[in-house]
mmCIF file of N, CA and C in Angstrom:
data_model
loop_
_atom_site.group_PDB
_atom_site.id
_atom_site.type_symbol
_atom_site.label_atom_id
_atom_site.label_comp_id
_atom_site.label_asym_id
_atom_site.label_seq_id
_atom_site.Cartn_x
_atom_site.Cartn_y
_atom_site.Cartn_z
ATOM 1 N N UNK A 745 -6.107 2.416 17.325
ATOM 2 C CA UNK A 745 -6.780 1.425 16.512
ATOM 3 C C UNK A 745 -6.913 0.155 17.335
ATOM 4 N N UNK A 746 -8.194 -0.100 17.410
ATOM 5 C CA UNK A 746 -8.274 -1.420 18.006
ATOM 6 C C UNK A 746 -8.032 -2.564 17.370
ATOM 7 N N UNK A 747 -7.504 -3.745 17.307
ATOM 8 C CA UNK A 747 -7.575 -4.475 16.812
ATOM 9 C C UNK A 747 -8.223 -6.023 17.049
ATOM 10 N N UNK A 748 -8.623 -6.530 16.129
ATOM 11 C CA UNK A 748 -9.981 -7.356 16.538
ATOM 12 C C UNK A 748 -9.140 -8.717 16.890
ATOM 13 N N UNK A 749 -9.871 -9.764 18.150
ATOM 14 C CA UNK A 749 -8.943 -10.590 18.320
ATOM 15 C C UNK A 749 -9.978 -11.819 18.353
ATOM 16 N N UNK A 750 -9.412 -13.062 18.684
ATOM 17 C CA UNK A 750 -9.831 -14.149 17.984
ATOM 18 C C UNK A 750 -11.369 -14.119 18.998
ATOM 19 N N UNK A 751 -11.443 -13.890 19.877
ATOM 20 C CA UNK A 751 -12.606 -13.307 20.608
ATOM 21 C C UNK A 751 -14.269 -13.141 19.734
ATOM 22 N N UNK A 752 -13.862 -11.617 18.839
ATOM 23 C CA UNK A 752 -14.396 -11.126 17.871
ATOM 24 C C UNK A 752 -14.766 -11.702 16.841
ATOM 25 N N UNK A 753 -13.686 -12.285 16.252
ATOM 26 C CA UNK A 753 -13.811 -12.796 14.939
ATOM 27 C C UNK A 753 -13.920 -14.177 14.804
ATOM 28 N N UNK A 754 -14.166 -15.289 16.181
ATOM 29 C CA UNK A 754 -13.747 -16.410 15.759
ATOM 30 C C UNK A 754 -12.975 -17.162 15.022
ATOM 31 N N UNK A 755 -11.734 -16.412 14.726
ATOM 32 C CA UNK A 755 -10.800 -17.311 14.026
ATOM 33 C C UNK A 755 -9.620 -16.568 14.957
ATOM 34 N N UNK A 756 -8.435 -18.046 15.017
ATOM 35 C CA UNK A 756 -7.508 -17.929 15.310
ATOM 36 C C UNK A 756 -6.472 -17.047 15.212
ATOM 37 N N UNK A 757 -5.839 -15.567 16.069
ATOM 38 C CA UNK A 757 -4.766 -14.881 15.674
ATOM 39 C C UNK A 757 -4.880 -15.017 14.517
ATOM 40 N N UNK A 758 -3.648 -16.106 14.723
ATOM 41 C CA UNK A 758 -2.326 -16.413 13.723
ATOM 42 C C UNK A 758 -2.975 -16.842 12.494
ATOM 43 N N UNK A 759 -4.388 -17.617 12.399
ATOM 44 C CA UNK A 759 -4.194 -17.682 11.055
ATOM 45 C C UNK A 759 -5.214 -16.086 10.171
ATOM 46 N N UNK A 760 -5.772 -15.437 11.236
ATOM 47 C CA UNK A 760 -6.178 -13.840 10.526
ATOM 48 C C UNK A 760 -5.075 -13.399 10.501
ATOM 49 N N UNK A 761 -3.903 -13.479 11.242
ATOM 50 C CA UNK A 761 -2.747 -12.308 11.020
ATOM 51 C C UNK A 761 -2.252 -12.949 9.575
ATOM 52 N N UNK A 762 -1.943 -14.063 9.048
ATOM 53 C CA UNK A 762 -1.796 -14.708 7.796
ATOM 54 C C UNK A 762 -2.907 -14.289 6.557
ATOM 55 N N UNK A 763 -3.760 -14.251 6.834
ATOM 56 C CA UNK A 763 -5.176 -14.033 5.821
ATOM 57 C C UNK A 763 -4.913 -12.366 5.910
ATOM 58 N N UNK A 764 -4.663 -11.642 6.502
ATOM 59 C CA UNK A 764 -4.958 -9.887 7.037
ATOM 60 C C UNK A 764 -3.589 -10.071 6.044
ATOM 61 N N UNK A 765 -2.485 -10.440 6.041
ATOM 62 C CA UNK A 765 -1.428 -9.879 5.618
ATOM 63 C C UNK A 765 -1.031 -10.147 4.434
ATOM 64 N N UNK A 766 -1.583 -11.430 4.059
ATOM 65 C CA UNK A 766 -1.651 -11.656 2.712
ATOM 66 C C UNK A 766 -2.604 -10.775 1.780
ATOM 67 N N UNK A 767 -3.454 -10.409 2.317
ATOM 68 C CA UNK A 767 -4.688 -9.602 1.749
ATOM 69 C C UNK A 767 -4.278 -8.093 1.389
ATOM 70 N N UNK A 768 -3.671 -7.496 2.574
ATOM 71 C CA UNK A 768 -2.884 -6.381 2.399
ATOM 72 C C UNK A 768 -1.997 -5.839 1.446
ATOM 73 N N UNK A 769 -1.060 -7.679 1.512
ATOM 74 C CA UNK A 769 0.250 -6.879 0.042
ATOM 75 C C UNK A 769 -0.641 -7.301 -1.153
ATOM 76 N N UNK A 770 -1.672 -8.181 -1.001
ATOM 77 C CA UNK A 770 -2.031 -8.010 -2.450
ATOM 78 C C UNK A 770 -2.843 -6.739 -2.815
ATOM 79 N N UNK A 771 -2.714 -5.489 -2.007
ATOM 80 C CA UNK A 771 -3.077 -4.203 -2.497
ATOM 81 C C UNK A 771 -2.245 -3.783 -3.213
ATOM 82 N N UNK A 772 -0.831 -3.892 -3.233
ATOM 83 C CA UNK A 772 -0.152 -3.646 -4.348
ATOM 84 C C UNK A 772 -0.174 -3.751 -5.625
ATOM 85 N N UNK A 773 -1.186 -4.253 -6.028
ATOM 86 C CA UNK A 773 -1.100 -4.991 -7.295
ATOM 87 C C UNK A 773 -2.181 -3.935 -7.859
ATOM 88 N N UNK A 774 -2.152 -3.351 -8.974
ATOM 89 C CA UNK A 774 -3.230 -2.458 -9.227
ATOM 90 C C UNK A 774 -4.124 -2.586 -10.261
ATOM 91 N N UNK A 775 -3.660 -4.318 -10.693
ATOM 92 C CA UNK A 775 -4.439 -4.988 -11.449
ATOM 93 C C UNK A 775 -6.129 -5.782 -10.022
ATOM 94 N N UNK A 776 -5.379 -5.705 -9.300
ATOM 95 C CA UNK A 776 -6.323 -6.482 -8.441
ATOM 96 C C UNK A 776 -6.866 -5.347 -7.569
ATOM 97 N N UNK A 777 -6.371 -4.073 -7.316
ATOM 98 C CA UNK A 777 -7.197 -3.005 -7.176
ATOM 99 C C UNK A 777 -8.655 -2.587 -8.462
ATOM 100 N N UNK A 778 -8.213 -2.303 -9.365
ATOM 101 C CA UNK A 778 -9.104 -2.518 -10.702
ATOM 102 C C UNK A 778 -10.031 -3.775 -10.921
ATOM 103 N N UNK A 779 -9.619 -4.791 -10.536
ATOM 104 C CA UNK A 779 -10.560 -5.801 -10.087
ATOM 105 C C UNK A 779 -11.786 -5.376 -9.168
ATOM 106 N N UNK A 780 -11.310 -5.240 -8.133
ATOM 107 C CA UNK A 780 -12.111 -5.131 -6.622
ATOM 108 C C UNK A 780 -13.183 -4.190 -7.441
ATOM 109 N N UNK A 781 -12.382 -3.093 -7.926
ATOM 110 C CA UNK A 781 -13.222 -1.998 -7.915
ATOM 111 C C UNK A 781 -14.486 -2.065 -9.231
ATOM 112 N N UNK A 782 -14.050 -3.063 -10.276
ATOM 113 C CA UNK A 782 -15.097 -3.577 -11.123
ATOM 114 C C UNK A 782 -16.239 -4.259 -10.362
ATOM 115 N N UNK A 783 -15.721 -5.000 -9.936
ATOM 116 C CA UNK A 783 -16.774 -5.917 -8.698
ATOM 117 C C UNK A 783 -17.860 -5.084 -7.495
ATOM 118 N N UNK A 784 -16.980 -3.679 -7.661
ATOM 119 C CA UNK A 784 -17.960 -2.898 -6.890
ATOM 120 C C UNK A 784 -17.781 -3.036 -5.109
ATOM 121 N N UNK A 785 -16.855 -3.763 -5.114
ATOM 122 C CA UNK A 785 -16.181 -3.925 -3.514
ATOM 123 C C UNK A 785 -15.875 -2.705 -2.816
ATOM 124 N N UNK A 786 -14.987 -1.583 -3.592
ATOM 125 C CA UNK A 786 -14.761 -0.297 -3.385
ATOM 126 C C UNK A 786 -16.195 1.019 -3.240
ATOM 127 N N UNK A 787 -17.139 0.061 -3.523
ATOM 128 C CA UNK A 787 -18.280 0.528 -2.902
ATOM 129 C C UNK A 787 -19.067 0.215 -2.152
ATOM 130 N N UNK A 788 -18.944 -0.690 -1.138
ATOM 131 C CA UNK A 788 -19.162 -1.094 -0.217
ATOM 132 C C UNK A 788 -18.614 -0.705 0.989
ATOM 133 N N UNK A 789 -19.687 0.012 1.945
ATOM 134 C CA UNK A 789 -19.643 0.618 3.314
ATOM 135 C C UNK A 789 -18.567 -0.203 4.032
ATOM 136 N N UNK A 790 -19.124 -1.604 4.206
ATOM 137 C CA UNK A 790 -18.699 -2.799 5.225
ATOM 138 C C UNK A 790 -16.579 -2.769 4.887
ATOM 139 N N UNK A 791 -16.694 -3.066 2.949
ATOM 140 C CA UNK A 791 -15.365 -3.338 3.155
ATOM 141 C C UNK A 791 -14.198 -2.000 3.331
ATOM 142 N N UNK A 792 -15.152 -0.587 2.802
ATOM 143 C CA UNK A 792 -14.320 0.014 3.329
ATOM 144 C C UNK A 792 -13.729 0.426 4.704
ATOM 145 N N UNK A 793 -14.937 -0.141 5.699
ATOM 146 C CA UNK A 793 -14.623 -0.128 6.731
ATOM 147 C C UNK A 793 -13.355 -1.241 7.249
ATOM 148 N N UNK A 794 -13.495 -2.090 6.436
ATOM 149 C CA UNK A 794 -12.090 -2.850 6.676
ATOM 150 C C UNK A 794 -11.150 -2.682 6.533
ATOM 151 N N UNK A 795 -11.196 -1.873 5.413
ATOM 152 C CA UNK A 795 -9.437 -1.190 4.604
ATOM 153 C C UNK A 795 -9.203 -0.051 5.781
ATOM 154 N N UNK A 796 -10.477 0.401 6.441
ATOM 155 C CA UNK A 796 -9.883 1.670 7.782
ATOM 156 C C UNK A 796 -8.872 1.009 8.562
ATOM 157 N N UNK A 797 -10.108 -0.507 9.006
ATOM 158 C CA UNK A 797 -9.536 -1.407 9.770
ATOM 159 C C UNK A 797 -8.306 -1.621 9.612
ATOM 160 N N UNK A 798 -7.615 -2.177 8.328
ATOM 161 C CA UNK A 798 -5.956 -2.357 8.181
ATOM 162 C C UNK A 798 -5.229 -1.581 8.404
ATOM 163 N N UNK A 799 -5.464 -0.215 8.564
ATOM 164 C CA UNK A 799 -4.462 0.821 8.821
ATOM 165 C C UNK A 799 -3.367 0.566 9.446
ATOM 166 N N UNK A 800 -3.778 -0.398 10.727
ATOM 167 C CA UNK A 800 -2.866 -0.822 11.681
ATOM 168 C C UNK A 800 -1.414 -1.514 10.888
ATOM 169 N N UNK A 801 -1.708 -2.074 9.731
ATOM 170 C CA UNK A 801 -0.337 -2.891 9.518
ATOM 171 C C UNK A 801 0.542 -1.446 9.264
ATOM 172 N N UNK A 802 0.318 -0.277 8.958
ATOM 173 C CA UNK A 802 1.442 0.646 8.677
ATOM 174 C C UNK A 802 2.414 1.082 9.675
ATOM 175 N N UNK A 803 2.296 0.435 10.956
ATOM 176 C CA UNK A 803 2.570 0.785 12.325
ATOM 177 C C UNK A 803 3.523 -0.468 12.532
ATOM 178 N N UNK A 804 3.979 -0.348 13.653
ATOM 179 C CA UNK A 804 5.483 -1.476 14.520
ATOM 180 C C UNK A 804 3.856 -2.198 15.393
ATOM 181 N N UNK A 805 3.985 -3.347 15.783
ATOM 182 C CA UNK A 805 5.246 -4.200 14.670
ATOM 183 C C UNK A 805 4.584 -4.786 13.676
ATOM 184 N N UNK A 806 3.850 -4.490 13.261
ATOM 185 C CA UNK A 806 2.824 -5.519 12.025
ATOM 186 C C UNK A 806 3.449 -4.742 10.718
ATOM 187 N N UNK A 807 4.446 -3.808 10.784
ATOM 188 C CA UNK A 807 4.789 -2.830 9.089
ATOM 189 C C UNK A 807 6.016 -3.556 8.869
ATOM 190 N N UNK A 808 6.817 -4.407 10.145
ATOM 191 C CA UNK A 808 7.718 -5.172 9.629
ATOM 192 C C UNK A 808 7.339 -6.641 8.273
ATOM 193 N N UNK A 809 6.662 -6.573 8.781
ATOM 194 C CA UNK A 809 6.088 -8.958 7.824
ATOM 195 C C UNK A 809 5.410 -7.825 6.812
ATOM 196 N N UNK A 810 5.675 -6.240 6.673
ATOM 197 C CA UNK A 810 5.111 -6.073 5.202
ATOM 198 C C UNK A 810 6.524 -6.553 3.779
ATOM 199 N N UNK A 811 6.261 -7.682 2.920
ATOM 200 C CA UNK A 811 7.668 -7.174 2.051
ATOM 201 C C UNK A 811 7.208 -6.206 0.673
ATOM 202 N N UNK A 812 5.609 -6.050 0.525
ATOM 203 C CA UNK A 812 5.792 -4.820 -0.258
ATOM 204 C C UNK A 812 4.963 -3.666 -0.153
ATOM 205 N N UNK A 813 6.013 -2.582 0.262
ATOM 206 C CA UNK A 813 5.833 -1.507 0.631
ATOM 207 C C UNK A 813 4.729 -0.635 0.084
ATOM 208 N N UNK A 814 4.246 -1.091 -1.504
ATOM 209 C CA UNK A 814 3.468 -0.504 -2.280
ATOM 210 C C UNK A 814 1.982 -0.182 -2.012
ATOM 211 N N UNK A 815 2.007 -1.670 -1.299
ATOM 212 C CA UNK A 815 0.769 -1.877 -0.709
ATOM 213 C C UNK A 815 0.215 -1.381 0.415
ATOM 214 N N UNK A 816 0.863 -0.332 1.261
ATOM 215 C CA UNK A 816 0.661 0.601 1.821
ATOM 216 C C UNK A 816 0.070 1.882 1.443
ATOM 217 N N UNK A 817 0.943 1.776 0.539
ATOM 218 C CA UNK A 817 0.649 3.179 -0.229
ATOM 219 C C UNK A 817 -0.622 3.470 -0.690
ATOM 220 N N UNK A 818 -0.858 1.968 -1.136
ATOM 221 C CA UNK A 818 -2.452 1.740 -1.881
ATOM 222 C C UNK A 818 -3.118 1.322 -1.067
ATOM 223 N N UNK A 819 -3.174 1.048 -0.220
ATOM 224 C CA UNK A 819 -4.076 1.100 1.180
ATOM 225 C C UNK A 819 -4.497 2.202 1.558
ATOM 226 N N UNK A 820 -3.526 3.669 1.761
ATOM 227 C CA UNK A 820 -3.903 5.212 1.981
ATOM 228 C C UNK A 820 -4.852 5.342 1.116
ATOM 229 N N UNK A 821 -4.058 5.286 -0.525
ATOM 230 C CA UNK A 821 -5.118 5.663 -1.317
ATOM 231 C C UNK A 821 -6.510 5.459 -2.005
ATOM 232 N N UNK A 822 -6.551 3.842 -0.986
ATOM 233 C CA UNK A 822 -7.943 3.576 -1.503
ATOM 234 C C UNK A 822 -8.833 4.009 -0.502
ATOM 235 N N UNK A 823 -8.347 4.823 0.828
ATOM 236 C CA UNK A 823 -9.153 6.082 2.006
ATOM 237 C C UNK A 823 -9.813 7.263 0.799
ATOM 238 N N UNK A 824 -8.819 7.363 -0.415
ATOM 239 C CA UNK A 824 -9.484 8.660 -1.541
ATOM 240 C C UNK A 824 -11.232 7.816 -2.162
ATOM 241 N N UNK A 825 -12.158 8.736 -1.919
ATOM 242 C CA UNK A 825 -13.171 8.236 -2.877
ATOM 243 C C UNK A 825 -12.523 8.810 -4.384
ATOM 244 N N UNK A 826 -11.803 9.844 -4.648
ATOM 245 C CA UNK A 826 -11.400 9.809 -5.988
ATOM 246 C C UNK A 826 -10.405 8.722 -6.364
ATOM 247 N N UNK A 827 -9.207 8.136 -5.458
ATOM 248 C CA UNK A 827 -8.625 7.143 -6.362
ATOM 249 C C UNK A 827 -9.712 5.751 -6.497
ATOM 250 N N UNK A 828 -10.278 5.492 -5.349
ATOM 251 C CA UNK A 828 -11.650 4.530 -5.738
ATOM 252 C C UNK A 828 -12.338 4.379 -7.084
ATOM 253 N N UNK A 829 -12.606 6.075 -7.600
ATOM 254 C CA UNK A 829 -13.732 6.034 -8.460
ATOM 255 C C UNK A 829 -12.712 5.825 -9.838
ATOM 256 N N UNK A 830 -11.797 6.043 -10.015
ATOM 257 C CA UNK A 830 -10.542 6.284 -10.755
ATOM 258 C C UNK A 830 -9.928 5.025 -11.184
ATOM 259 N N UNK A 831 -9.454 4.403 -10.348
ATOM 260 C CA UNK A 831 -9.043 2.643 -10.265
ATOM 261 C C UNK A 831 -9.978 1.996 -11.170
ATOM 262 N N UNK A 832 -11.319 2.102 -11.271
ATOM 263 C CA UNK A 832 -12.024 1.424 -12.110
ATOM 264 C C UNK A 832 -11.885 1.742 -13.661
ATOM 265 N N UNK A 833 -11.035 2.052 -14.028
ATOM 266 C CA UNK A 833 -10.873 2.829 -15.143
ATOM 267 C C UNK A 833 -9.873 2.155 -15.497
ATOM 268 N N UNK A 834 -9.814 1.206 -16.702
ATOM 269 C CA UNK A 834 -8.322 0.293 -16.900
ATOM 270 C C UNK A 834 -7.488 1.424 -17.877
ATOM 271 N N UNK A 835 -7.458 2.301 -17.867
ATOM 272 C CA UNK A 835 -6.101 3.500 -18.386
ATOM 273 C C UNK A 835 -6.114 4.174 -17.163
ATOM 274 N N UNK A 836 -6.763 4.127 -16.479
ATOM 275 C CA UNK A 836 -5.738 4.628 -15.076
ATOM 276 C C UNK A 836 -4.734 3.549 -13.871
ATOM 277 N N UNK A 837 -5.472 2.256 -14.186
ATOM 278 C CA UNK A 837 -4.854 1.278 -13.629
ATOM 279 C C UNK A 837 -3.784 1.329 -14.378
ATOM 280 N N UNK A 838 -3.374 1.281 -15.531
ATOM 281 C CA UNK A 838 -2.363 1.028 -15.928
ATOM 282 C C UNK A 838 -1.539 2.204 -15.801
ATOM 283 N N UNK A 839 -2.206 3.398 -15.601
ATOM 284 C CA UNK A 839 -0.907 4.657 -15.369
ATOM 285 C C UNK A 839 -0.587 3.986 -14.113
ATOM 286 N N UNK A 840 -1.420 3.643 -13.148
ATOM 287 C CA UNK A 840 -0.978 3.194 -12.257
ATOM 288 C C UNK A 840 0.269 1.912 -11.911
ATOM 289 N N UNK A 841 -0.192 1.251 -12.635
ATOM 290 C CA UNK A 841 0.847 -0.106 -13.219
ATOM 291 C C UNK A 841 2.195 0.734 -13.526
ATOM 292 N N UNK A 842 2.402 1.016 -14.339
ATOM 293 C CA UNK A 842 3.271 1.643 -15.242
ATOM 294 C C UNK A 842 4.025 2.945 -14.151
ATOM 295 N N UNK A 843 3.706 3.589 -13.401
ATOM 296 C CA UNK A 843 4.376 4.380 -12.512
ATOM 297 C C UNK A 843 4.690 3.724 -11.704
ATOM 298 N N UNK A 844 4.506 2.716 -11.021
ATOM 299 C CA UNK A 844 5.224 1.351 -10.175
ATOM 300 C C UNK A 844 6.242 1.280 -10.605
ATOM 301 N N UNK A 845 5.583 0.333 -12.245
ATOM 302 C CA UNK A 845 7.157 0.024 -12.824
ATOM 303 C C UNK A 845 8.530 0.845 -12.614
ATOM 304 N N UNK A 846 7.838 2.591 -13.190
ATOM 305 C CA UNK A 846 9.290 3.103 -13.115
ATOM 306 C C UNK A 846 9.808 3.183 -11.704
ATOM 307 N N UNK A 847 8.994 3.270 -10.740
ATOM 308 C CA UNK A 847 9.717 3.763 -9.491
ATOM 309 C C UNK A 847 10.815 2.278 -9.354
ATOM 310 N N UNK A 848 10.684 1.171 -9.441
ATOM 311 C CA UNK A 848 11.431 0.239 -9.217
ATOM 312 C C UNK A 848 12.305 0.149 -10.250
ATOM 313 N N UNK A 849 12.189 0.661 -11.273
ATOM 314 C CA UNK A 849 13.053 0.536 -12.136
ATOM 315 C C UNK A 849 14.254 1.578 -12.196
ATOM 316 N N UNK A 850 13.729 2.866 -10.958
ATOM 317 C CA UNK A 850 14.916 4.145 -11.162
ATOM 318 C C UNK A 850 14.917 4.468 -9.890
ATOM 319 N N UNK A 851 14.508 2.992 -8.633
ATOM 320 C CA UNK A 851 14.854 3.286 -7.557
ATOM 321 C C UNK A 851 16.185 3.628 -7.191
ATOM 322 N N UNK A 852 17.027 2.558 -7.580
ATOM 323 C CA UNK A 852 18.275 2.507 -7.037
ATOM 324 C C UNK A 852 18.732 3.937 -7.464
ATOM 325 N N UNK A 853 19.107 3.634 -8.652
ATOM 326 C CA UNK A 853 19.608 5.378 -9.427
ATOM 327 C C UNK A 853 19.758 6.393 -8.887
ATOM 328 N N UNK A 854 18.446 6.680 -8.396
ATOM 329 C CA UNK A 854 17.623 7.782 -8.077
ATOM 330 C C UNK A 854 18.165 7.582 -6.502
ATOM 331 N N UNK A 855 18.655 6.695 -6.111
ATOM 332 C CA UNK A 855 19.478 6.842 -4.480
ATOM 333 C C UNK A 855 20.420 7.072 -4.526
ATOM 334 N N UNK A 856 21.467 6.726 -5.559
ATOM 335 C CA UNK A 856 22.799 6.874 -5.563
ATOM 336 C C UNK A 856 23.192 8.650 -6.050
ATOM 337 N N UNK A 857 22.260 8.788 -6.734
ATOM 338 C CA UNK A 857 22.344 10.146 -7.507
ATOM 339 C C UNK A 857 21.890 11.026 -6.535
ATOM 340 N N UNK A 858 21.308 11.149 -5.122
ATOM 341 C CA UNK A 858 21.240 11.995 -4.133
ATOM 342 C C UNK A 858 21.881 11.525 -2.855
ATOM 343 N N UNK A 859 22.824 10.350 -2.846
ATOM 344 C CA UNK A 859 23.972 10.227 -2.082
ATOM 345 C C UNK A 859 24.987 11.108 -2.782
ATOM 346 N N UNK A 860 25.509 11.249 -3.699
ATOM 347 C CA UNK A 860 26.374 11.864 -4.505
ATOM 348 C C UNK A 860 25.867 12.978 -4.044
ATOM 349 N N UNK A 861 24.827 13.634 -4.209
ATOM 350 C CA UNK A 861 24.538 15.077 -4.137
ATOM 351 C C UNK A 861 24.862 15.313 -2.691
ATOM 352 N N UNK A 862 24.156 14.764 -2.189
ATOM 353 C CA UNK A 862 24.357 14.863 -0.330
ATOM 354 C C UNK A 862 26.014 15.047 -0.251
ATOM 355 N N UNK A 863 27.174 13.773 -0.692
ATOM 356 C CA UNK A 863 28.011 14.080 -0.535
ATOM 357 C C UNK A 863 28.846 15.245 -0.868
ATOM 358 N N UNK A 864 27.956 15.403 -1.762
ATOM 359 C CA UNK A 864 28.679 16.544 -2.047
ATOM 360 C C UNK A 864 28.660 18.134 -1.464
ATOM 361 N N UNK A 865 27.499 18.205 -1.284
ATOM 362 C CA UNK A 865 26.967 19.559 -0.038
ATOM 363 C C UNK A 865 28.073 18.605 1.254
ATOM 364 N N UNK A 866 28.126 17.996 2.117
ATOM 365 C CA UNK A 866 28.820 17.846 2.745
ATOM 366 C C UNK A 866 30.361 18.025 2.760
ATOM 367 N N UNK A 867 30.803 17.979 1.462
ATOM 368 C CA UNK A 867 32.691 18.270 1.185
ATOM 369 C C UNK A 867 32.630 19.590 1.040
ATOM 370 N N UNK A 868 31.545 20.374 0.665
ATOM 371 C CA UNK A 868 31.451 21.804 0.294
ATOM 372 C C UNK A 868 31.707 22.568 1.382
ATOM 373 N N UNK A 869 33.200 23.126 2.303
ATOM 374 C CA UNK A 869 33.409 24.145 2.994
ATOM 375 C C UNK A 869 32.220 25.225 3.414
ATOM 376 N N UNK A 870 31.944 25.335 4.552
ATOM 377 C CA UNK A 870 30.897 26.292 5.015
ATOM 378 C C UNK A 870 31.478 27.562 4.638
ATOM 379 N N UNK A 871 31.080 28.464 4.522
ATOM 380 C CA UNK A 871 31.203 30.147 4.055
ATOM 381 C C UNK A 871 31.509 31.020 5.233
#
């Protein structure tokens, strides 16, 4: 992936790496995915070519200054023309909303409860 430098774009690095990264985690949000996609942005050649373009933050070292991870996720999936066409749909945004919620809400849990398991295949004597 190439990445475009102040050369290209006439603006400074540092303040596109600020604008690129702010722009990014606000893919997390799947109220502002459902936005875009009312607006018809998600149909546009140019910007999907930009969301190709971001790919790069999922990589070292630009996946570190990500702090939410979600927005990755929804970066892949707005590569789907079906989650595209889908997102515009405010009962799927909100399944979408709403399956966020739980994952953060039964993250931890859901770690401790397969440390336990792990530990436990591990105390379990080989045969």
């Amino acid at each position: 992936m190439v990445i475009a430098g102040e050369a290209e774009t006439g603006i400074p690095d540092d303040k596109r790496f600020a604008v690129e990264l702010e722009f990014v985690q606000c893919l997390a949000n799947p109220h502002y995915l459902n936005w875009l996609a009312q607006q018809r942005f998600l149909d546009d050649a140019c910007f999907l070519n930009y969301l190709r373009y971001l790919q790069y933050w999922k990589e070292e070292p630009y996946v570190q200054y990500i702090i939410y991870p979600h927005a990755l996720k929804m970066l892949d999936l707005l590569q789907s023309p079906e989650f595209r066409a889908a997102i515009v749909n405010p009962a799927y945004k909100e399944h979408v909303h709403s399956q966020q919620l739980f994952f953060w809400q039964h993250w931890r849990t859901n770690r401790l409860h397969e440390t336990a398991q792990l530990k436990e295949v591990l105390a379990t004597p080989a045969e």
